[in-house]
Amino acid sequence: MSARPIGDYAMLSDCRSAALVTSDGSVDWLCLPRFDSPALFARLLDEEAGFWAIRPACPAEVTRRYVEDTLVLETTFRTREGTLVLLDALALGRGERAHALGTSSPGLLLRRLACTEGRVPVEIVYAPRPEFGLVRPLMQPVRGGLIARGGADVLTLSSPVEFRTSGSVADAALTLRAGQNVGLALQAGRAWAPDPPRRTSWAVARRIRDTIAGWRSWSRGHADYEGPWRRHVNHSGRVLRAMTYAPTGAMVAAVTTSLPESIGGERNWDYRYTWVRDASFTLHALNTATCEEEETAFFTFLSRACATQVDADPDLQIMYGIDGERDLSERRLPQLRGWRDSAPVRVGNDAWRQRQLDVYGELLDAAHQTYRDIGPFDPLTRSLLIGVAETAARRWQEPDQSLWEIRGPSRHFTHSKLMCWVGLDRAIALSPVLGAASRVADWTRVRDEIHAAILTRGWNEQAGAFTQTFDGTQVDASTLMMPLVGFLPPDDPRIRSTVQAVATRLTDARGLVYRYRSADGLAGLEGPFLLCTFWLAHALALMGQDVAAGRAFETAAACANDVGLLSEEVEPTTGEAIGNYPQALSHIGLINAARAIGDARGADDIGGRAEPG
């Protein structure tokens, strides 16, 4: 069983793929060359599924951080006899600066050890397991490293250190003294292609320096945000950049699959894809974090991936692969036990087949946010957006699975109706640039019908809140979106009452917010959802309650680990991170809430109350 806390992991990224590294120097998750590729190391999900560990061969105190303005990880081990510094990076393309892609092939994991004082004995254990642990490759020592062959992959480990091999595991031992350093590199290639070149320690150090320069070049161009929690916002912007597939502009919801929402339960999904649902949240966050190029690229990706004859299609798909793929059929991996025995482990996500009516609103809201930045829509995009609005107008009264992807009977979820209202509201605003003036009267009529229906059937006087479903009684955190999207003014008594209901009935003792507490067709209970806590902070800020908003913000932000990464949820009893990780929506919620609180405080109070940095 894999028992390492999820929050113990730091992320590496080359904006195409990702790795997760423990605090004691073990790479337990690596997918190359893409976020959604089969894992080469998957000890995150099963102890037998592969890793690459570098650590002192003696007790050590450990601290770590990201090198300033980068996602290059620096881990410092202090032993009784000396200090070892380990730098880990997924190499950006050679010469990659700002948004210009580099010239070299992606998928190069770099690791550099340096002894800064005294002497430190070091042990290295290398156990690749391609295809999520199915393959135990043959190891072949070669000059300057190791070659591992098995299945469709060949893995080249460049190392000046001599390894011993035993089956499909290799290990090495060395002692470094002050001033000495060693560089290692791992690159995957296809079994039928020439082996990747082996790299010297000097070459590894050079690529790490180039990767640091690449990240800093990007960060310098995205540091204009001046509101509260500036460090948090800038770092979260970098995390979102790290979760963006640079060739297409798609952003993955997380870099992992099957990390559970409830330990030992079945709520284990593959999040290495792009959700239309996240679009408007994402674009607002990218705008706040001054990621204009990512904002434009993300909407362009969505508009191309979603391109379809909407009127002929029964449903606009809710999610896509990072190249725009549509078939994301789900399957189970029985060879993996799952994180803390949370089976099954899944790849693919059958939610792509679900009906979620909210996506119409999210796509049109995304278009509304970006059209001034990206210029006139091309004819195909205009046709798509008009079709989306028409479909929202035609289908808003149908039941669906909601943004929470309930795997049970379809119902009339209030949030789904709300987002159909948003879609038509934004389509009306966009009608001059869409060339759709003739549709405005019909769209306005249906928009107003939806508004009236939500006010009558979505509001429950006894609950004192807008509810999860029409004619329902259950409170749901998604109703916090009402003031965020402009459905009602933040000072409307029904909004204030709904926000209060969420704050009192859906929060735990720490103030973290659950999505809902109703049955959803799955066994087990999930933890509080960090995005929902940031939504609460955002809504409170819009209501002018900036002190309470700051407290809610701090409660959620405090759930970040030592390198500033946020999970999806928090385990209710222990407070540890659960769910797929790092979670883009949590970082998006942080950025959007920080901006809303800053706006509520006003320009004269930037950097004021509850401001950690």
Coordinates of N, CA and C in Angstrom, one line a residue, residues 224-362:
D224 N 2.3 41.5 -12.6 CA 1.6 42.8 -12.5 C 0.5 42.9 -11.4
Y225 N 0.1 41.8 -10.9 CA -1.0 41.8 -9.9 C -0.4 42.5 -8.6
E226 N -1.2 43.4 -8.1 CA -0.7 44.2 -7.0 C -1.7 44.1 -5.8
G227 N -2.6 43.2 -5.8 CA -3.6 43.1 -4.8 C -3.1 42.3 -3.6
P228 N -4.0 42.0 -2.6 CA -3.6 41.2 -1.5 C -3.2 39.8 -1.8
W229 N -2.4 39.2 -1.0 CA -1.8 37.8 -1.2 C -1.1 37.7 -2.5
R230 N -0.3 38.7 -2.8 CA 0.4 38.7 -4.1 C 1.3 37.5 -4.3
R231 N 2.0 37.1 -3.3 CA 2.9 35.9 -3.5 C 2.0 34.7 -3.8
H232 N 0.9 34.5 -3.1 CA 0.0 33.4 -3.4 C -0.5 33.4 -4.8
V233 N -0.9 34.6 -5.2 CA -1.5 34.7 -6.6 C -0.5 34.4 -7.6
N234 N 0.7 35.0 -7.5 CA 1.8 34.8 -8.5 C 2.2 33.3 -8.5
H235 N 2.3 32.7 -7.4 CA 2.7 31.3 -7.3 C 1.6 30.4 -8.0
S236 N 0.4 30.7 -7.7 CA -0.7 30.0 -8.2 C -0.8 30.2 -9.7
G237 N -0.5 31.4 -10.2 CA -0.4 31.6 -11.7 C 0.7 30.7 -12.3
R238 N 1.8 30.5 -11.6 CA 2.9 29.6 -12.1 C 2.4 28.2 -12.1
V239 N 1.7 27.8 -11.1 CA 1.1 26.4 -11.0 C 0.2 26.2 -12.2
L240 N -0.7 27.2 -12.5 CA -1.6 27.0 -13.6 C -0.8 26.9 -14.9
R241 N 0.3 27.7 -15.1 CA 1.1 27.6 -16.2 C 1.7 26.2 -16.3
A242 N 2.1 25.6 -15.2 CA 2.7 24.3 -15.1 C 1.8 23.2 -15.5
M243 N 0.5 23.5 -15.3 CA -0.6 22.5 -15.7 C -1.2 22.7 -17.0
T244 N -0.5 23.6 -17.8 CA -1.0 23.9 -19.2 C -0.1 23.1 -20.2
Y245 N -0.8 22.5 -21.1 CA -0.1 21.7 -22.1 C 0.3 22.7 -23.2
A246 N 1.5 23.1 -23.2 CA 1.9 24.3 -24.0 C 1.6 24.1 -25.5
P247 N 1.7 23.0 -26.1 CA 1.5 22.9 -27.6 C 0.1 23.3 -28.0
T248 N -0.9 23.1 -27.1 CA -2.3 23.4 -27.5 C -3.0 24.5 -26.6
G249 N -2.4 24.8 -25.4 CA -3.1 25.7 -24.5 C -4.1 25.1 -23.6
A250 N -4.3 23.7 -23.6 CA -5.2 23.0 -22.7 C -4.6 23.0 -21.3
M251 N -5.5 23.1 -20.3 CA -5.1 23.0 -18.9 C -5.7 21.8 -18.3
V252 N -4.9 20.9 -17.7 CA -5.4 19.7 -17.0 C -6.0 20.1 -15.7
A253 N -7.0 19.4 -15.2 CA -7.6 19.7 -13.9 C -6.7 19.3 -12.8
A254 N -5.9 18.3 -13.0 CA -4.8 17.9 -12.0 C -3.8 17.0 -12.8
V255 N -2.7 16.8 -12.3 CA -1.7 16.0 -13.0 C -1.7 14.5 -12.6
T256 N -2.7 14.1 -11.8 CA -2.8 12.7 -11.3 C -4.1 12.1 -11.7
T257 N -4.1 10.8 -11.5 CA -5.4 10.0 -11.6 C -5.6 9.3 -10.3
S258 N -6.9 9.1 -9.9 CA -7.3 8.2 -8.9 C -6.9 8.4 -7.5
L259 N -6.4 9.7 -7.2 CA -6.2 10.0 -5.8 C -7.6 10.3 -5.2
P260 N -8.0 9.6 -4.1 CA -9.4 9.5 -3.8 C -9.9 10.8 -3.1
E261 N -11.2 11.0 -3.3 CA -11.9 12.0 -2.5 C -12.4 11.5 -1.2
S262 N -12.3 10.2 -1.0 CA -12.6 9.6 0.3 C -11.7 8.4 0.4
I263 N -10.9 8.3 1.5 CA -9.8 7.3 1.6 C -10.5 5.9 1.7
G264 N -10.0 5.0 0.9 CA -10.5 3.7 0.9 C -11.8 3.5 0.1
G265 N -12.3 4.6 -0.5 CA -13.5 4.6 -1.3 C -13.3 4.5 -2.8
E266 N -14.4 4.6 -3.5 CA -14.4 4.5 -4.9 C -14.4 5.8 -5.7
R267 N -14.4 6.9 -5.0 CA -14.4 8.2 -5.6 C -13.0 8.6 -6.2
N268 N -12.6 7.8 -7.2 CA -11.3 7.9 -7.7 C -11.3 8.1 -9.2
W269 N -11.0 9.3 -9.7 CA -11.2 9.7 -11.1 C -9.9 10.1 -11.7
D270 N -9.8 10.1 -13.0 CA -8.7 10.6 -13.8 C -8.9 12.0 -14.2
Y271 N -8.1 12.9 -13.7 CA -8.2 14.4 -13.8 C -7.3 15.0 -14.8
R272 N -6.6 14.2 -15.7 CA -5.6 14.7 -16.5 C -6.1 15.1 -17.9
Y273 N -7.3 15.8 -17.8 CA -8.0 16.3 -19.0 C -8.5 17.7 -18.7
T274 N -9.1 18.3 -19.8 CA -9.6 19.7 -19.7 C -11.1 19.7 -19.7
W275 N -11.7 20.4 -18.7 CA -13.1 20.5 -18.5 C -13.6 21.8 -19.0
V276 N -14.6 21.8 -19.9 CA -15.3 23.1 -20.2 C -15.9 23.8 -19.0
R277 N -16.3 23.0 -18.1 CA -16.9 23.5 -16.8 C -16.0 24.5 -16.1
D278 N -14.7 24.3 -16.2 CA -13.7 25.1 -15.5 C -13.4 26.4 -16.3
A279 N -13.9 26.6 -17.5 CA -13.4 27.6 -18.4 C -13.5 29.0 -17.9
S280 N -14.7 29.4 -17.5 CA -14.9 30.8 -17.1 C -14.1 31.1 -15.8
F281 N -14.1 30.1 -14.8 CA -13.3 30.3 -13.6 C -11.8 30.5 -14.0
T282 N -11.3 29.6 -15.0 CA -9.9 29.6 -15.3 C -9.5 30.9 -16.0
L283 N -10.4 31.4 -16.9 CA -10.0 32.6 -17.7 C -10.0 33.8 -16.8
H284 N -10.9 33.9 -15.8 CA -10.9 35.0 -14.9 C -9.6 35.0 -14.1
A285 N -9.2 33.8 -13.6 CA -8.0 33.6 -12.8 C -6.7 34.0 -13.7
L286 N -6.7 33.5 -14.9 CA -5.5 33.8 -15.8 C -5.5 35.3 -16.0
N287 N -6.6 36.0 -16.1 CA -6.6 37.4 -16.3 C -6.1 38.1 -15.1
T288 N -6.5 37.7 -13.9 CA -6.0 38.3 -12.7 C -4.5 38.1 -12.5
A289 N -4.0 36.9 -12.8 CA -2.6 36.6 -12.7 C -1.8 37.1 -13.9
T290 N -2.4 37.9 -14.7 CA -1.8 38.5 -15.9 C -1.2 37.5 -16.8
C291 N -1.9 36.4 -17.0 CA -1.5 35.4 -18.0 C -2.3 35.5 -19.2
E292 N -2.1 36.7 -19.9 CA -3.0 36.9 -21.1 C -2.8 35.9 -22.2
E293 N -1.5 35.5 -22.4 CA -1.3 34.6 -23.5 C -1.9 33.2 -23.2
E294 N -1.9 32.8 -22.0 CA -2.5 31.5 -21.6 C -4.0 31.6 -21.7
E295 N -4.5 32.8 -21.3 CA -6.0 33.1 -21.4 C -6.4 32.9 -22.9
T296 N -5.7 33.5 -23.8 CA -6.1 33.5 -25.2 C -5.9 32.0 -25.8
A297 N -4.8 31.4 -25.4 CA -4.6 30.0 -25.9 C -5.6 29.0 -25.4
F298 N -6.0 29.2 -24.1 CA -7.0 28.3 -23.5 C -8.3 28.4 -24.2
F299 N -8.8 29.7 -24.4 CA -10.1 29.8 -25.1 C -10.0 29.3 -26.5
T300 N -8.9 29.6 -27.2 CA -8.7 29.1 -28.6 C -8.8 27.6 -28.6
F301 N -8.1 26.9 -27.6 CA -8.2 25.5 -27.6 C -9.6 25.0 -27.4
L302 N -10.4 25.6 -26.4 CA -11.7 25.2 -26.2 C -12.6 25.4 -27.4
S303 N -12.5 26.5 -28.1 CA -13.4 26.8 -29.2 C -13.1 25.7 -30.3
R304 N -11.9 25.3 -30.5 CA -11.6 24.3 -31.5 C -12.0 22.9 -31.1
A305 N -11.7 22.6 -29.8 CA -12.1 21.3 -29.3 C -13.6 21.1 -29.3
C306 N -14.3 22.2 -29.0 CA -15.8 22.1 -28.9 C -16.5 22.2 -30.3
A307 N -15.7 22.5 -31.3 CA -16.3 22.7 -32.6 C -17.2 21.5 -33.0
T308 N -18.4 21.7 -33.2 CA -19.4 20.7 -33.6 C -20.7 21.3 -34.1
Q309 N -21.4 20.5 -34.8 CA -22.8 21.0 -35.1 C -23.7 20.8 -33.9
V310 N -23.7 21.8 -33.1 CA -24.4 21.7 -31.8 C -25.8 21.3 -31.9
D311 N -26.5 21.9 -32.9 CA -27.9 21.6 -33.1 C -28.2 20.1 -33.4
A312 N -27.2 19.5 -34.0 CA -27.3 18.0 -34.4 C -26.8 17.1 -33.3
D313 N -26.0 17.7 -32.4 CA -25.4 16.9 -31.3 C -26.4 16.8 -30.1
P314 N -26.6 15.7 -29.5 CA -27.4 15.7 -28.3 C -26.8 16.4 -27.1
D315 N -25.5 16.5 -27.0 CA -24.9 17.2 -25.9 C -23.6 17.8 -26.3
L316 N -23.3 19.0 -25.8 CA -22.0 19.5 -25.9 C -21.1 18.8 -24.9
Q317 N -20.0 18.2 -25.4 CA -19.2 17.4 -24.5 C -18.6 18.3 -23.4
I318 N -18.5 17.7 -22.2 CA -18.1 18.5 -21.0 C -16.6 18.6 -20.8
M319 N -15.8 17.7 -21.5 CA -14.4 17.6 -21.2 C -13.7 17.0 -22.5
Y320 N -12.4 17.3 -22.6 CA -11.6 16.9 -23.8 C -10.2 16.5 -23.3
G321 N -9.6 15.7 -24.2 CA -8.2 15.4 -24.0 C -7.4 16.7 -24.3
I322 N -6.1 16.6 -23.9 CA -5.3 17.9 -24.0 C -4.9 18.2 -25.5
D323 N -5.1 17.3 -26.4 CA -5.0 17.6 -27.8 C -6.4 17.8 -28.5
G324 N -7.5 17.8 -27.6 CA -8.8 18.0 -28.1 C -9.5 16.6 -28.3
E325 N -9.0 15.5 -27.9 CA -9.6 14.2 -28.1 C -11.0 14.2 -27.3
R326 N -11.9 13.4 -27.9 CA -13.2 13.4 -27.4 C -13.5 12.1 -26.6
D327 N -13.0 11.0 -27.2 CA -13.3 9.7 -26.5 C -12.3 9.5 -25.4
L328 N -12.8 9.6 -24.2 CA -11.9 9.5 -23.0 C -12.4 8.3 -22.2
S329 N -12.8 7.2 -22.9 CA -13.4 6.1 -22.2 C -12.6 5.6 -21.0
E330 N -13.3 5.2 -20.0 CA -12.7 4.9 -18.7 C -12.4 3.4 -18.6
R331 N -11.3 3.0 -18.0 CA -11.0 1.6 -17.7 C -10.2 1.6 -16.4
R332 N -10.2 0.4 -15.8 CA -9.6 0.2 -14.5 C -8.3 -0.5 -14.7
L333 N -7.3 -0.2 -13.8 CA -6.0 -0.8 -13.8 C -5.9 -1.8 -12.6
P334 N -6.2 -3.0 -12.7 CA -6.3 -3.9 -11.6 C -4.9 -4.2 -10.9
Q335 N -3.8 -3.9 -11.7 CA -2.5 -4.2 -11.1 C -2.1 -3.2 -10.0
L336 N -2.9 -2.1 -9.8 CA -2.5 -1.1 -8.9 C -3.5 -1.1 -7.7
R337 N -3.0 -1.1 -6.5 CA -3.9 -1.2 -5.3 C -4.5 0.2 -5.0
G338 N -3.9 1.3 -5.5 CA -4.5 2.6 -5.2 C -3.8 3.2 -4.0
W339 N -3.9 4.5 -3.9 CA -3.3 5.2 -2.7 C -4.1 4.8 -1.5
R340 N -3.3 4.3 -0.5 CA -3.9 3.8 0.7 C -5.1 2.9 0.4
D341 N -4.9 2.0 -0.5 CA -5.9 0.9 -0.9 C -7.2 1.5 -1.3
S342 N -7.1 2.7 -2.0 CA -8.4 3.3 -2.5 C -8.5 2.9 -4.0
A343 N -9.1 1.7 -4.1 CA -9.4 1.2 -5.4 C -10.8 1.5 -5.9
P344 N -11.1 1.5 -7.2 CA -10.2 1.1 -8.3 C -9.3 2.3 -8.7
V345 N -8.2 2.0 -9.4 CA -7.4 3.0 -10.1 C -8.0 3.1 -11.5
R346 N -8.3 4.3 -12.0 CA -8.9 4.4 -13.3 C -8.0 5.3 -14.2
V347 N -8.0 5.0 -15.5 CA -7.5 5.9 -16.5 C -8.7 6.1 -17.5
G348 N -8.7 7.4 -18.0 CA -9.9 7.8 -18.8 C -11.0 8.2 -17.8
N349 N -12.0 8.9 -18.3 CA -13.1 9.4 -17.4 C -14.4 9.4 -18.1
D350 N -15.3 8.5 -17.7 CA -16.5 8.3 -18.4 C -17.5 9.5 -18.2
A351 N -17.1 10.5 -17.4 CA -17.9 11.7 -17.3 C -18.0 12.4 -18.6
W352 N -17.1 12.1 -19.5 CA -17.2 12.7 -20.9 C -18.5 12.4 -21.6
R353 N -19.2 11.3 -21.1 CA -20.5 10.9 -21.7 C -21.7 11.6 -21.1
Q354 N -21.4 12.3 -19.9 CA -22.5 12.8 -19.2 C -23.2 14.1 -19.8
R355 N -24.4 14.3 -19.5 CA -25.1 15.5 -19.8 C -24.9 16.5 -18.7
Q356 N -24.3 17.6 -19.0 CA -24.2 18.7 -18.0 C -24.5 20.0 -18.7
L357 N -25.7 20.5 -18.4 CA -26.2 21.7 -19.2 C -25.4 23.0 -18.8
D358 N -24.7 22.9 -17.7 CA -23.9 24.1 -17.3 C -22.8 24.5 -18.3
V359 N -22.4 23.5 -19.1 CA -21.2 23.8 -20.0 C -21.6 24.9 -21.1
Y360 N -22.9 25.0 -21.4 CA -23.3 26.0 -22.4 C -23.0 27.4 -21.8
G361 N -23.3 27.6 -20.6 CA -23.0 28.9 -19.9 C -21.6 29.2 -19.7
E362 N -20.8 28.1 -19.4 CA -19.4 28.3 -19.1 C -18.6 28.6 -20.4

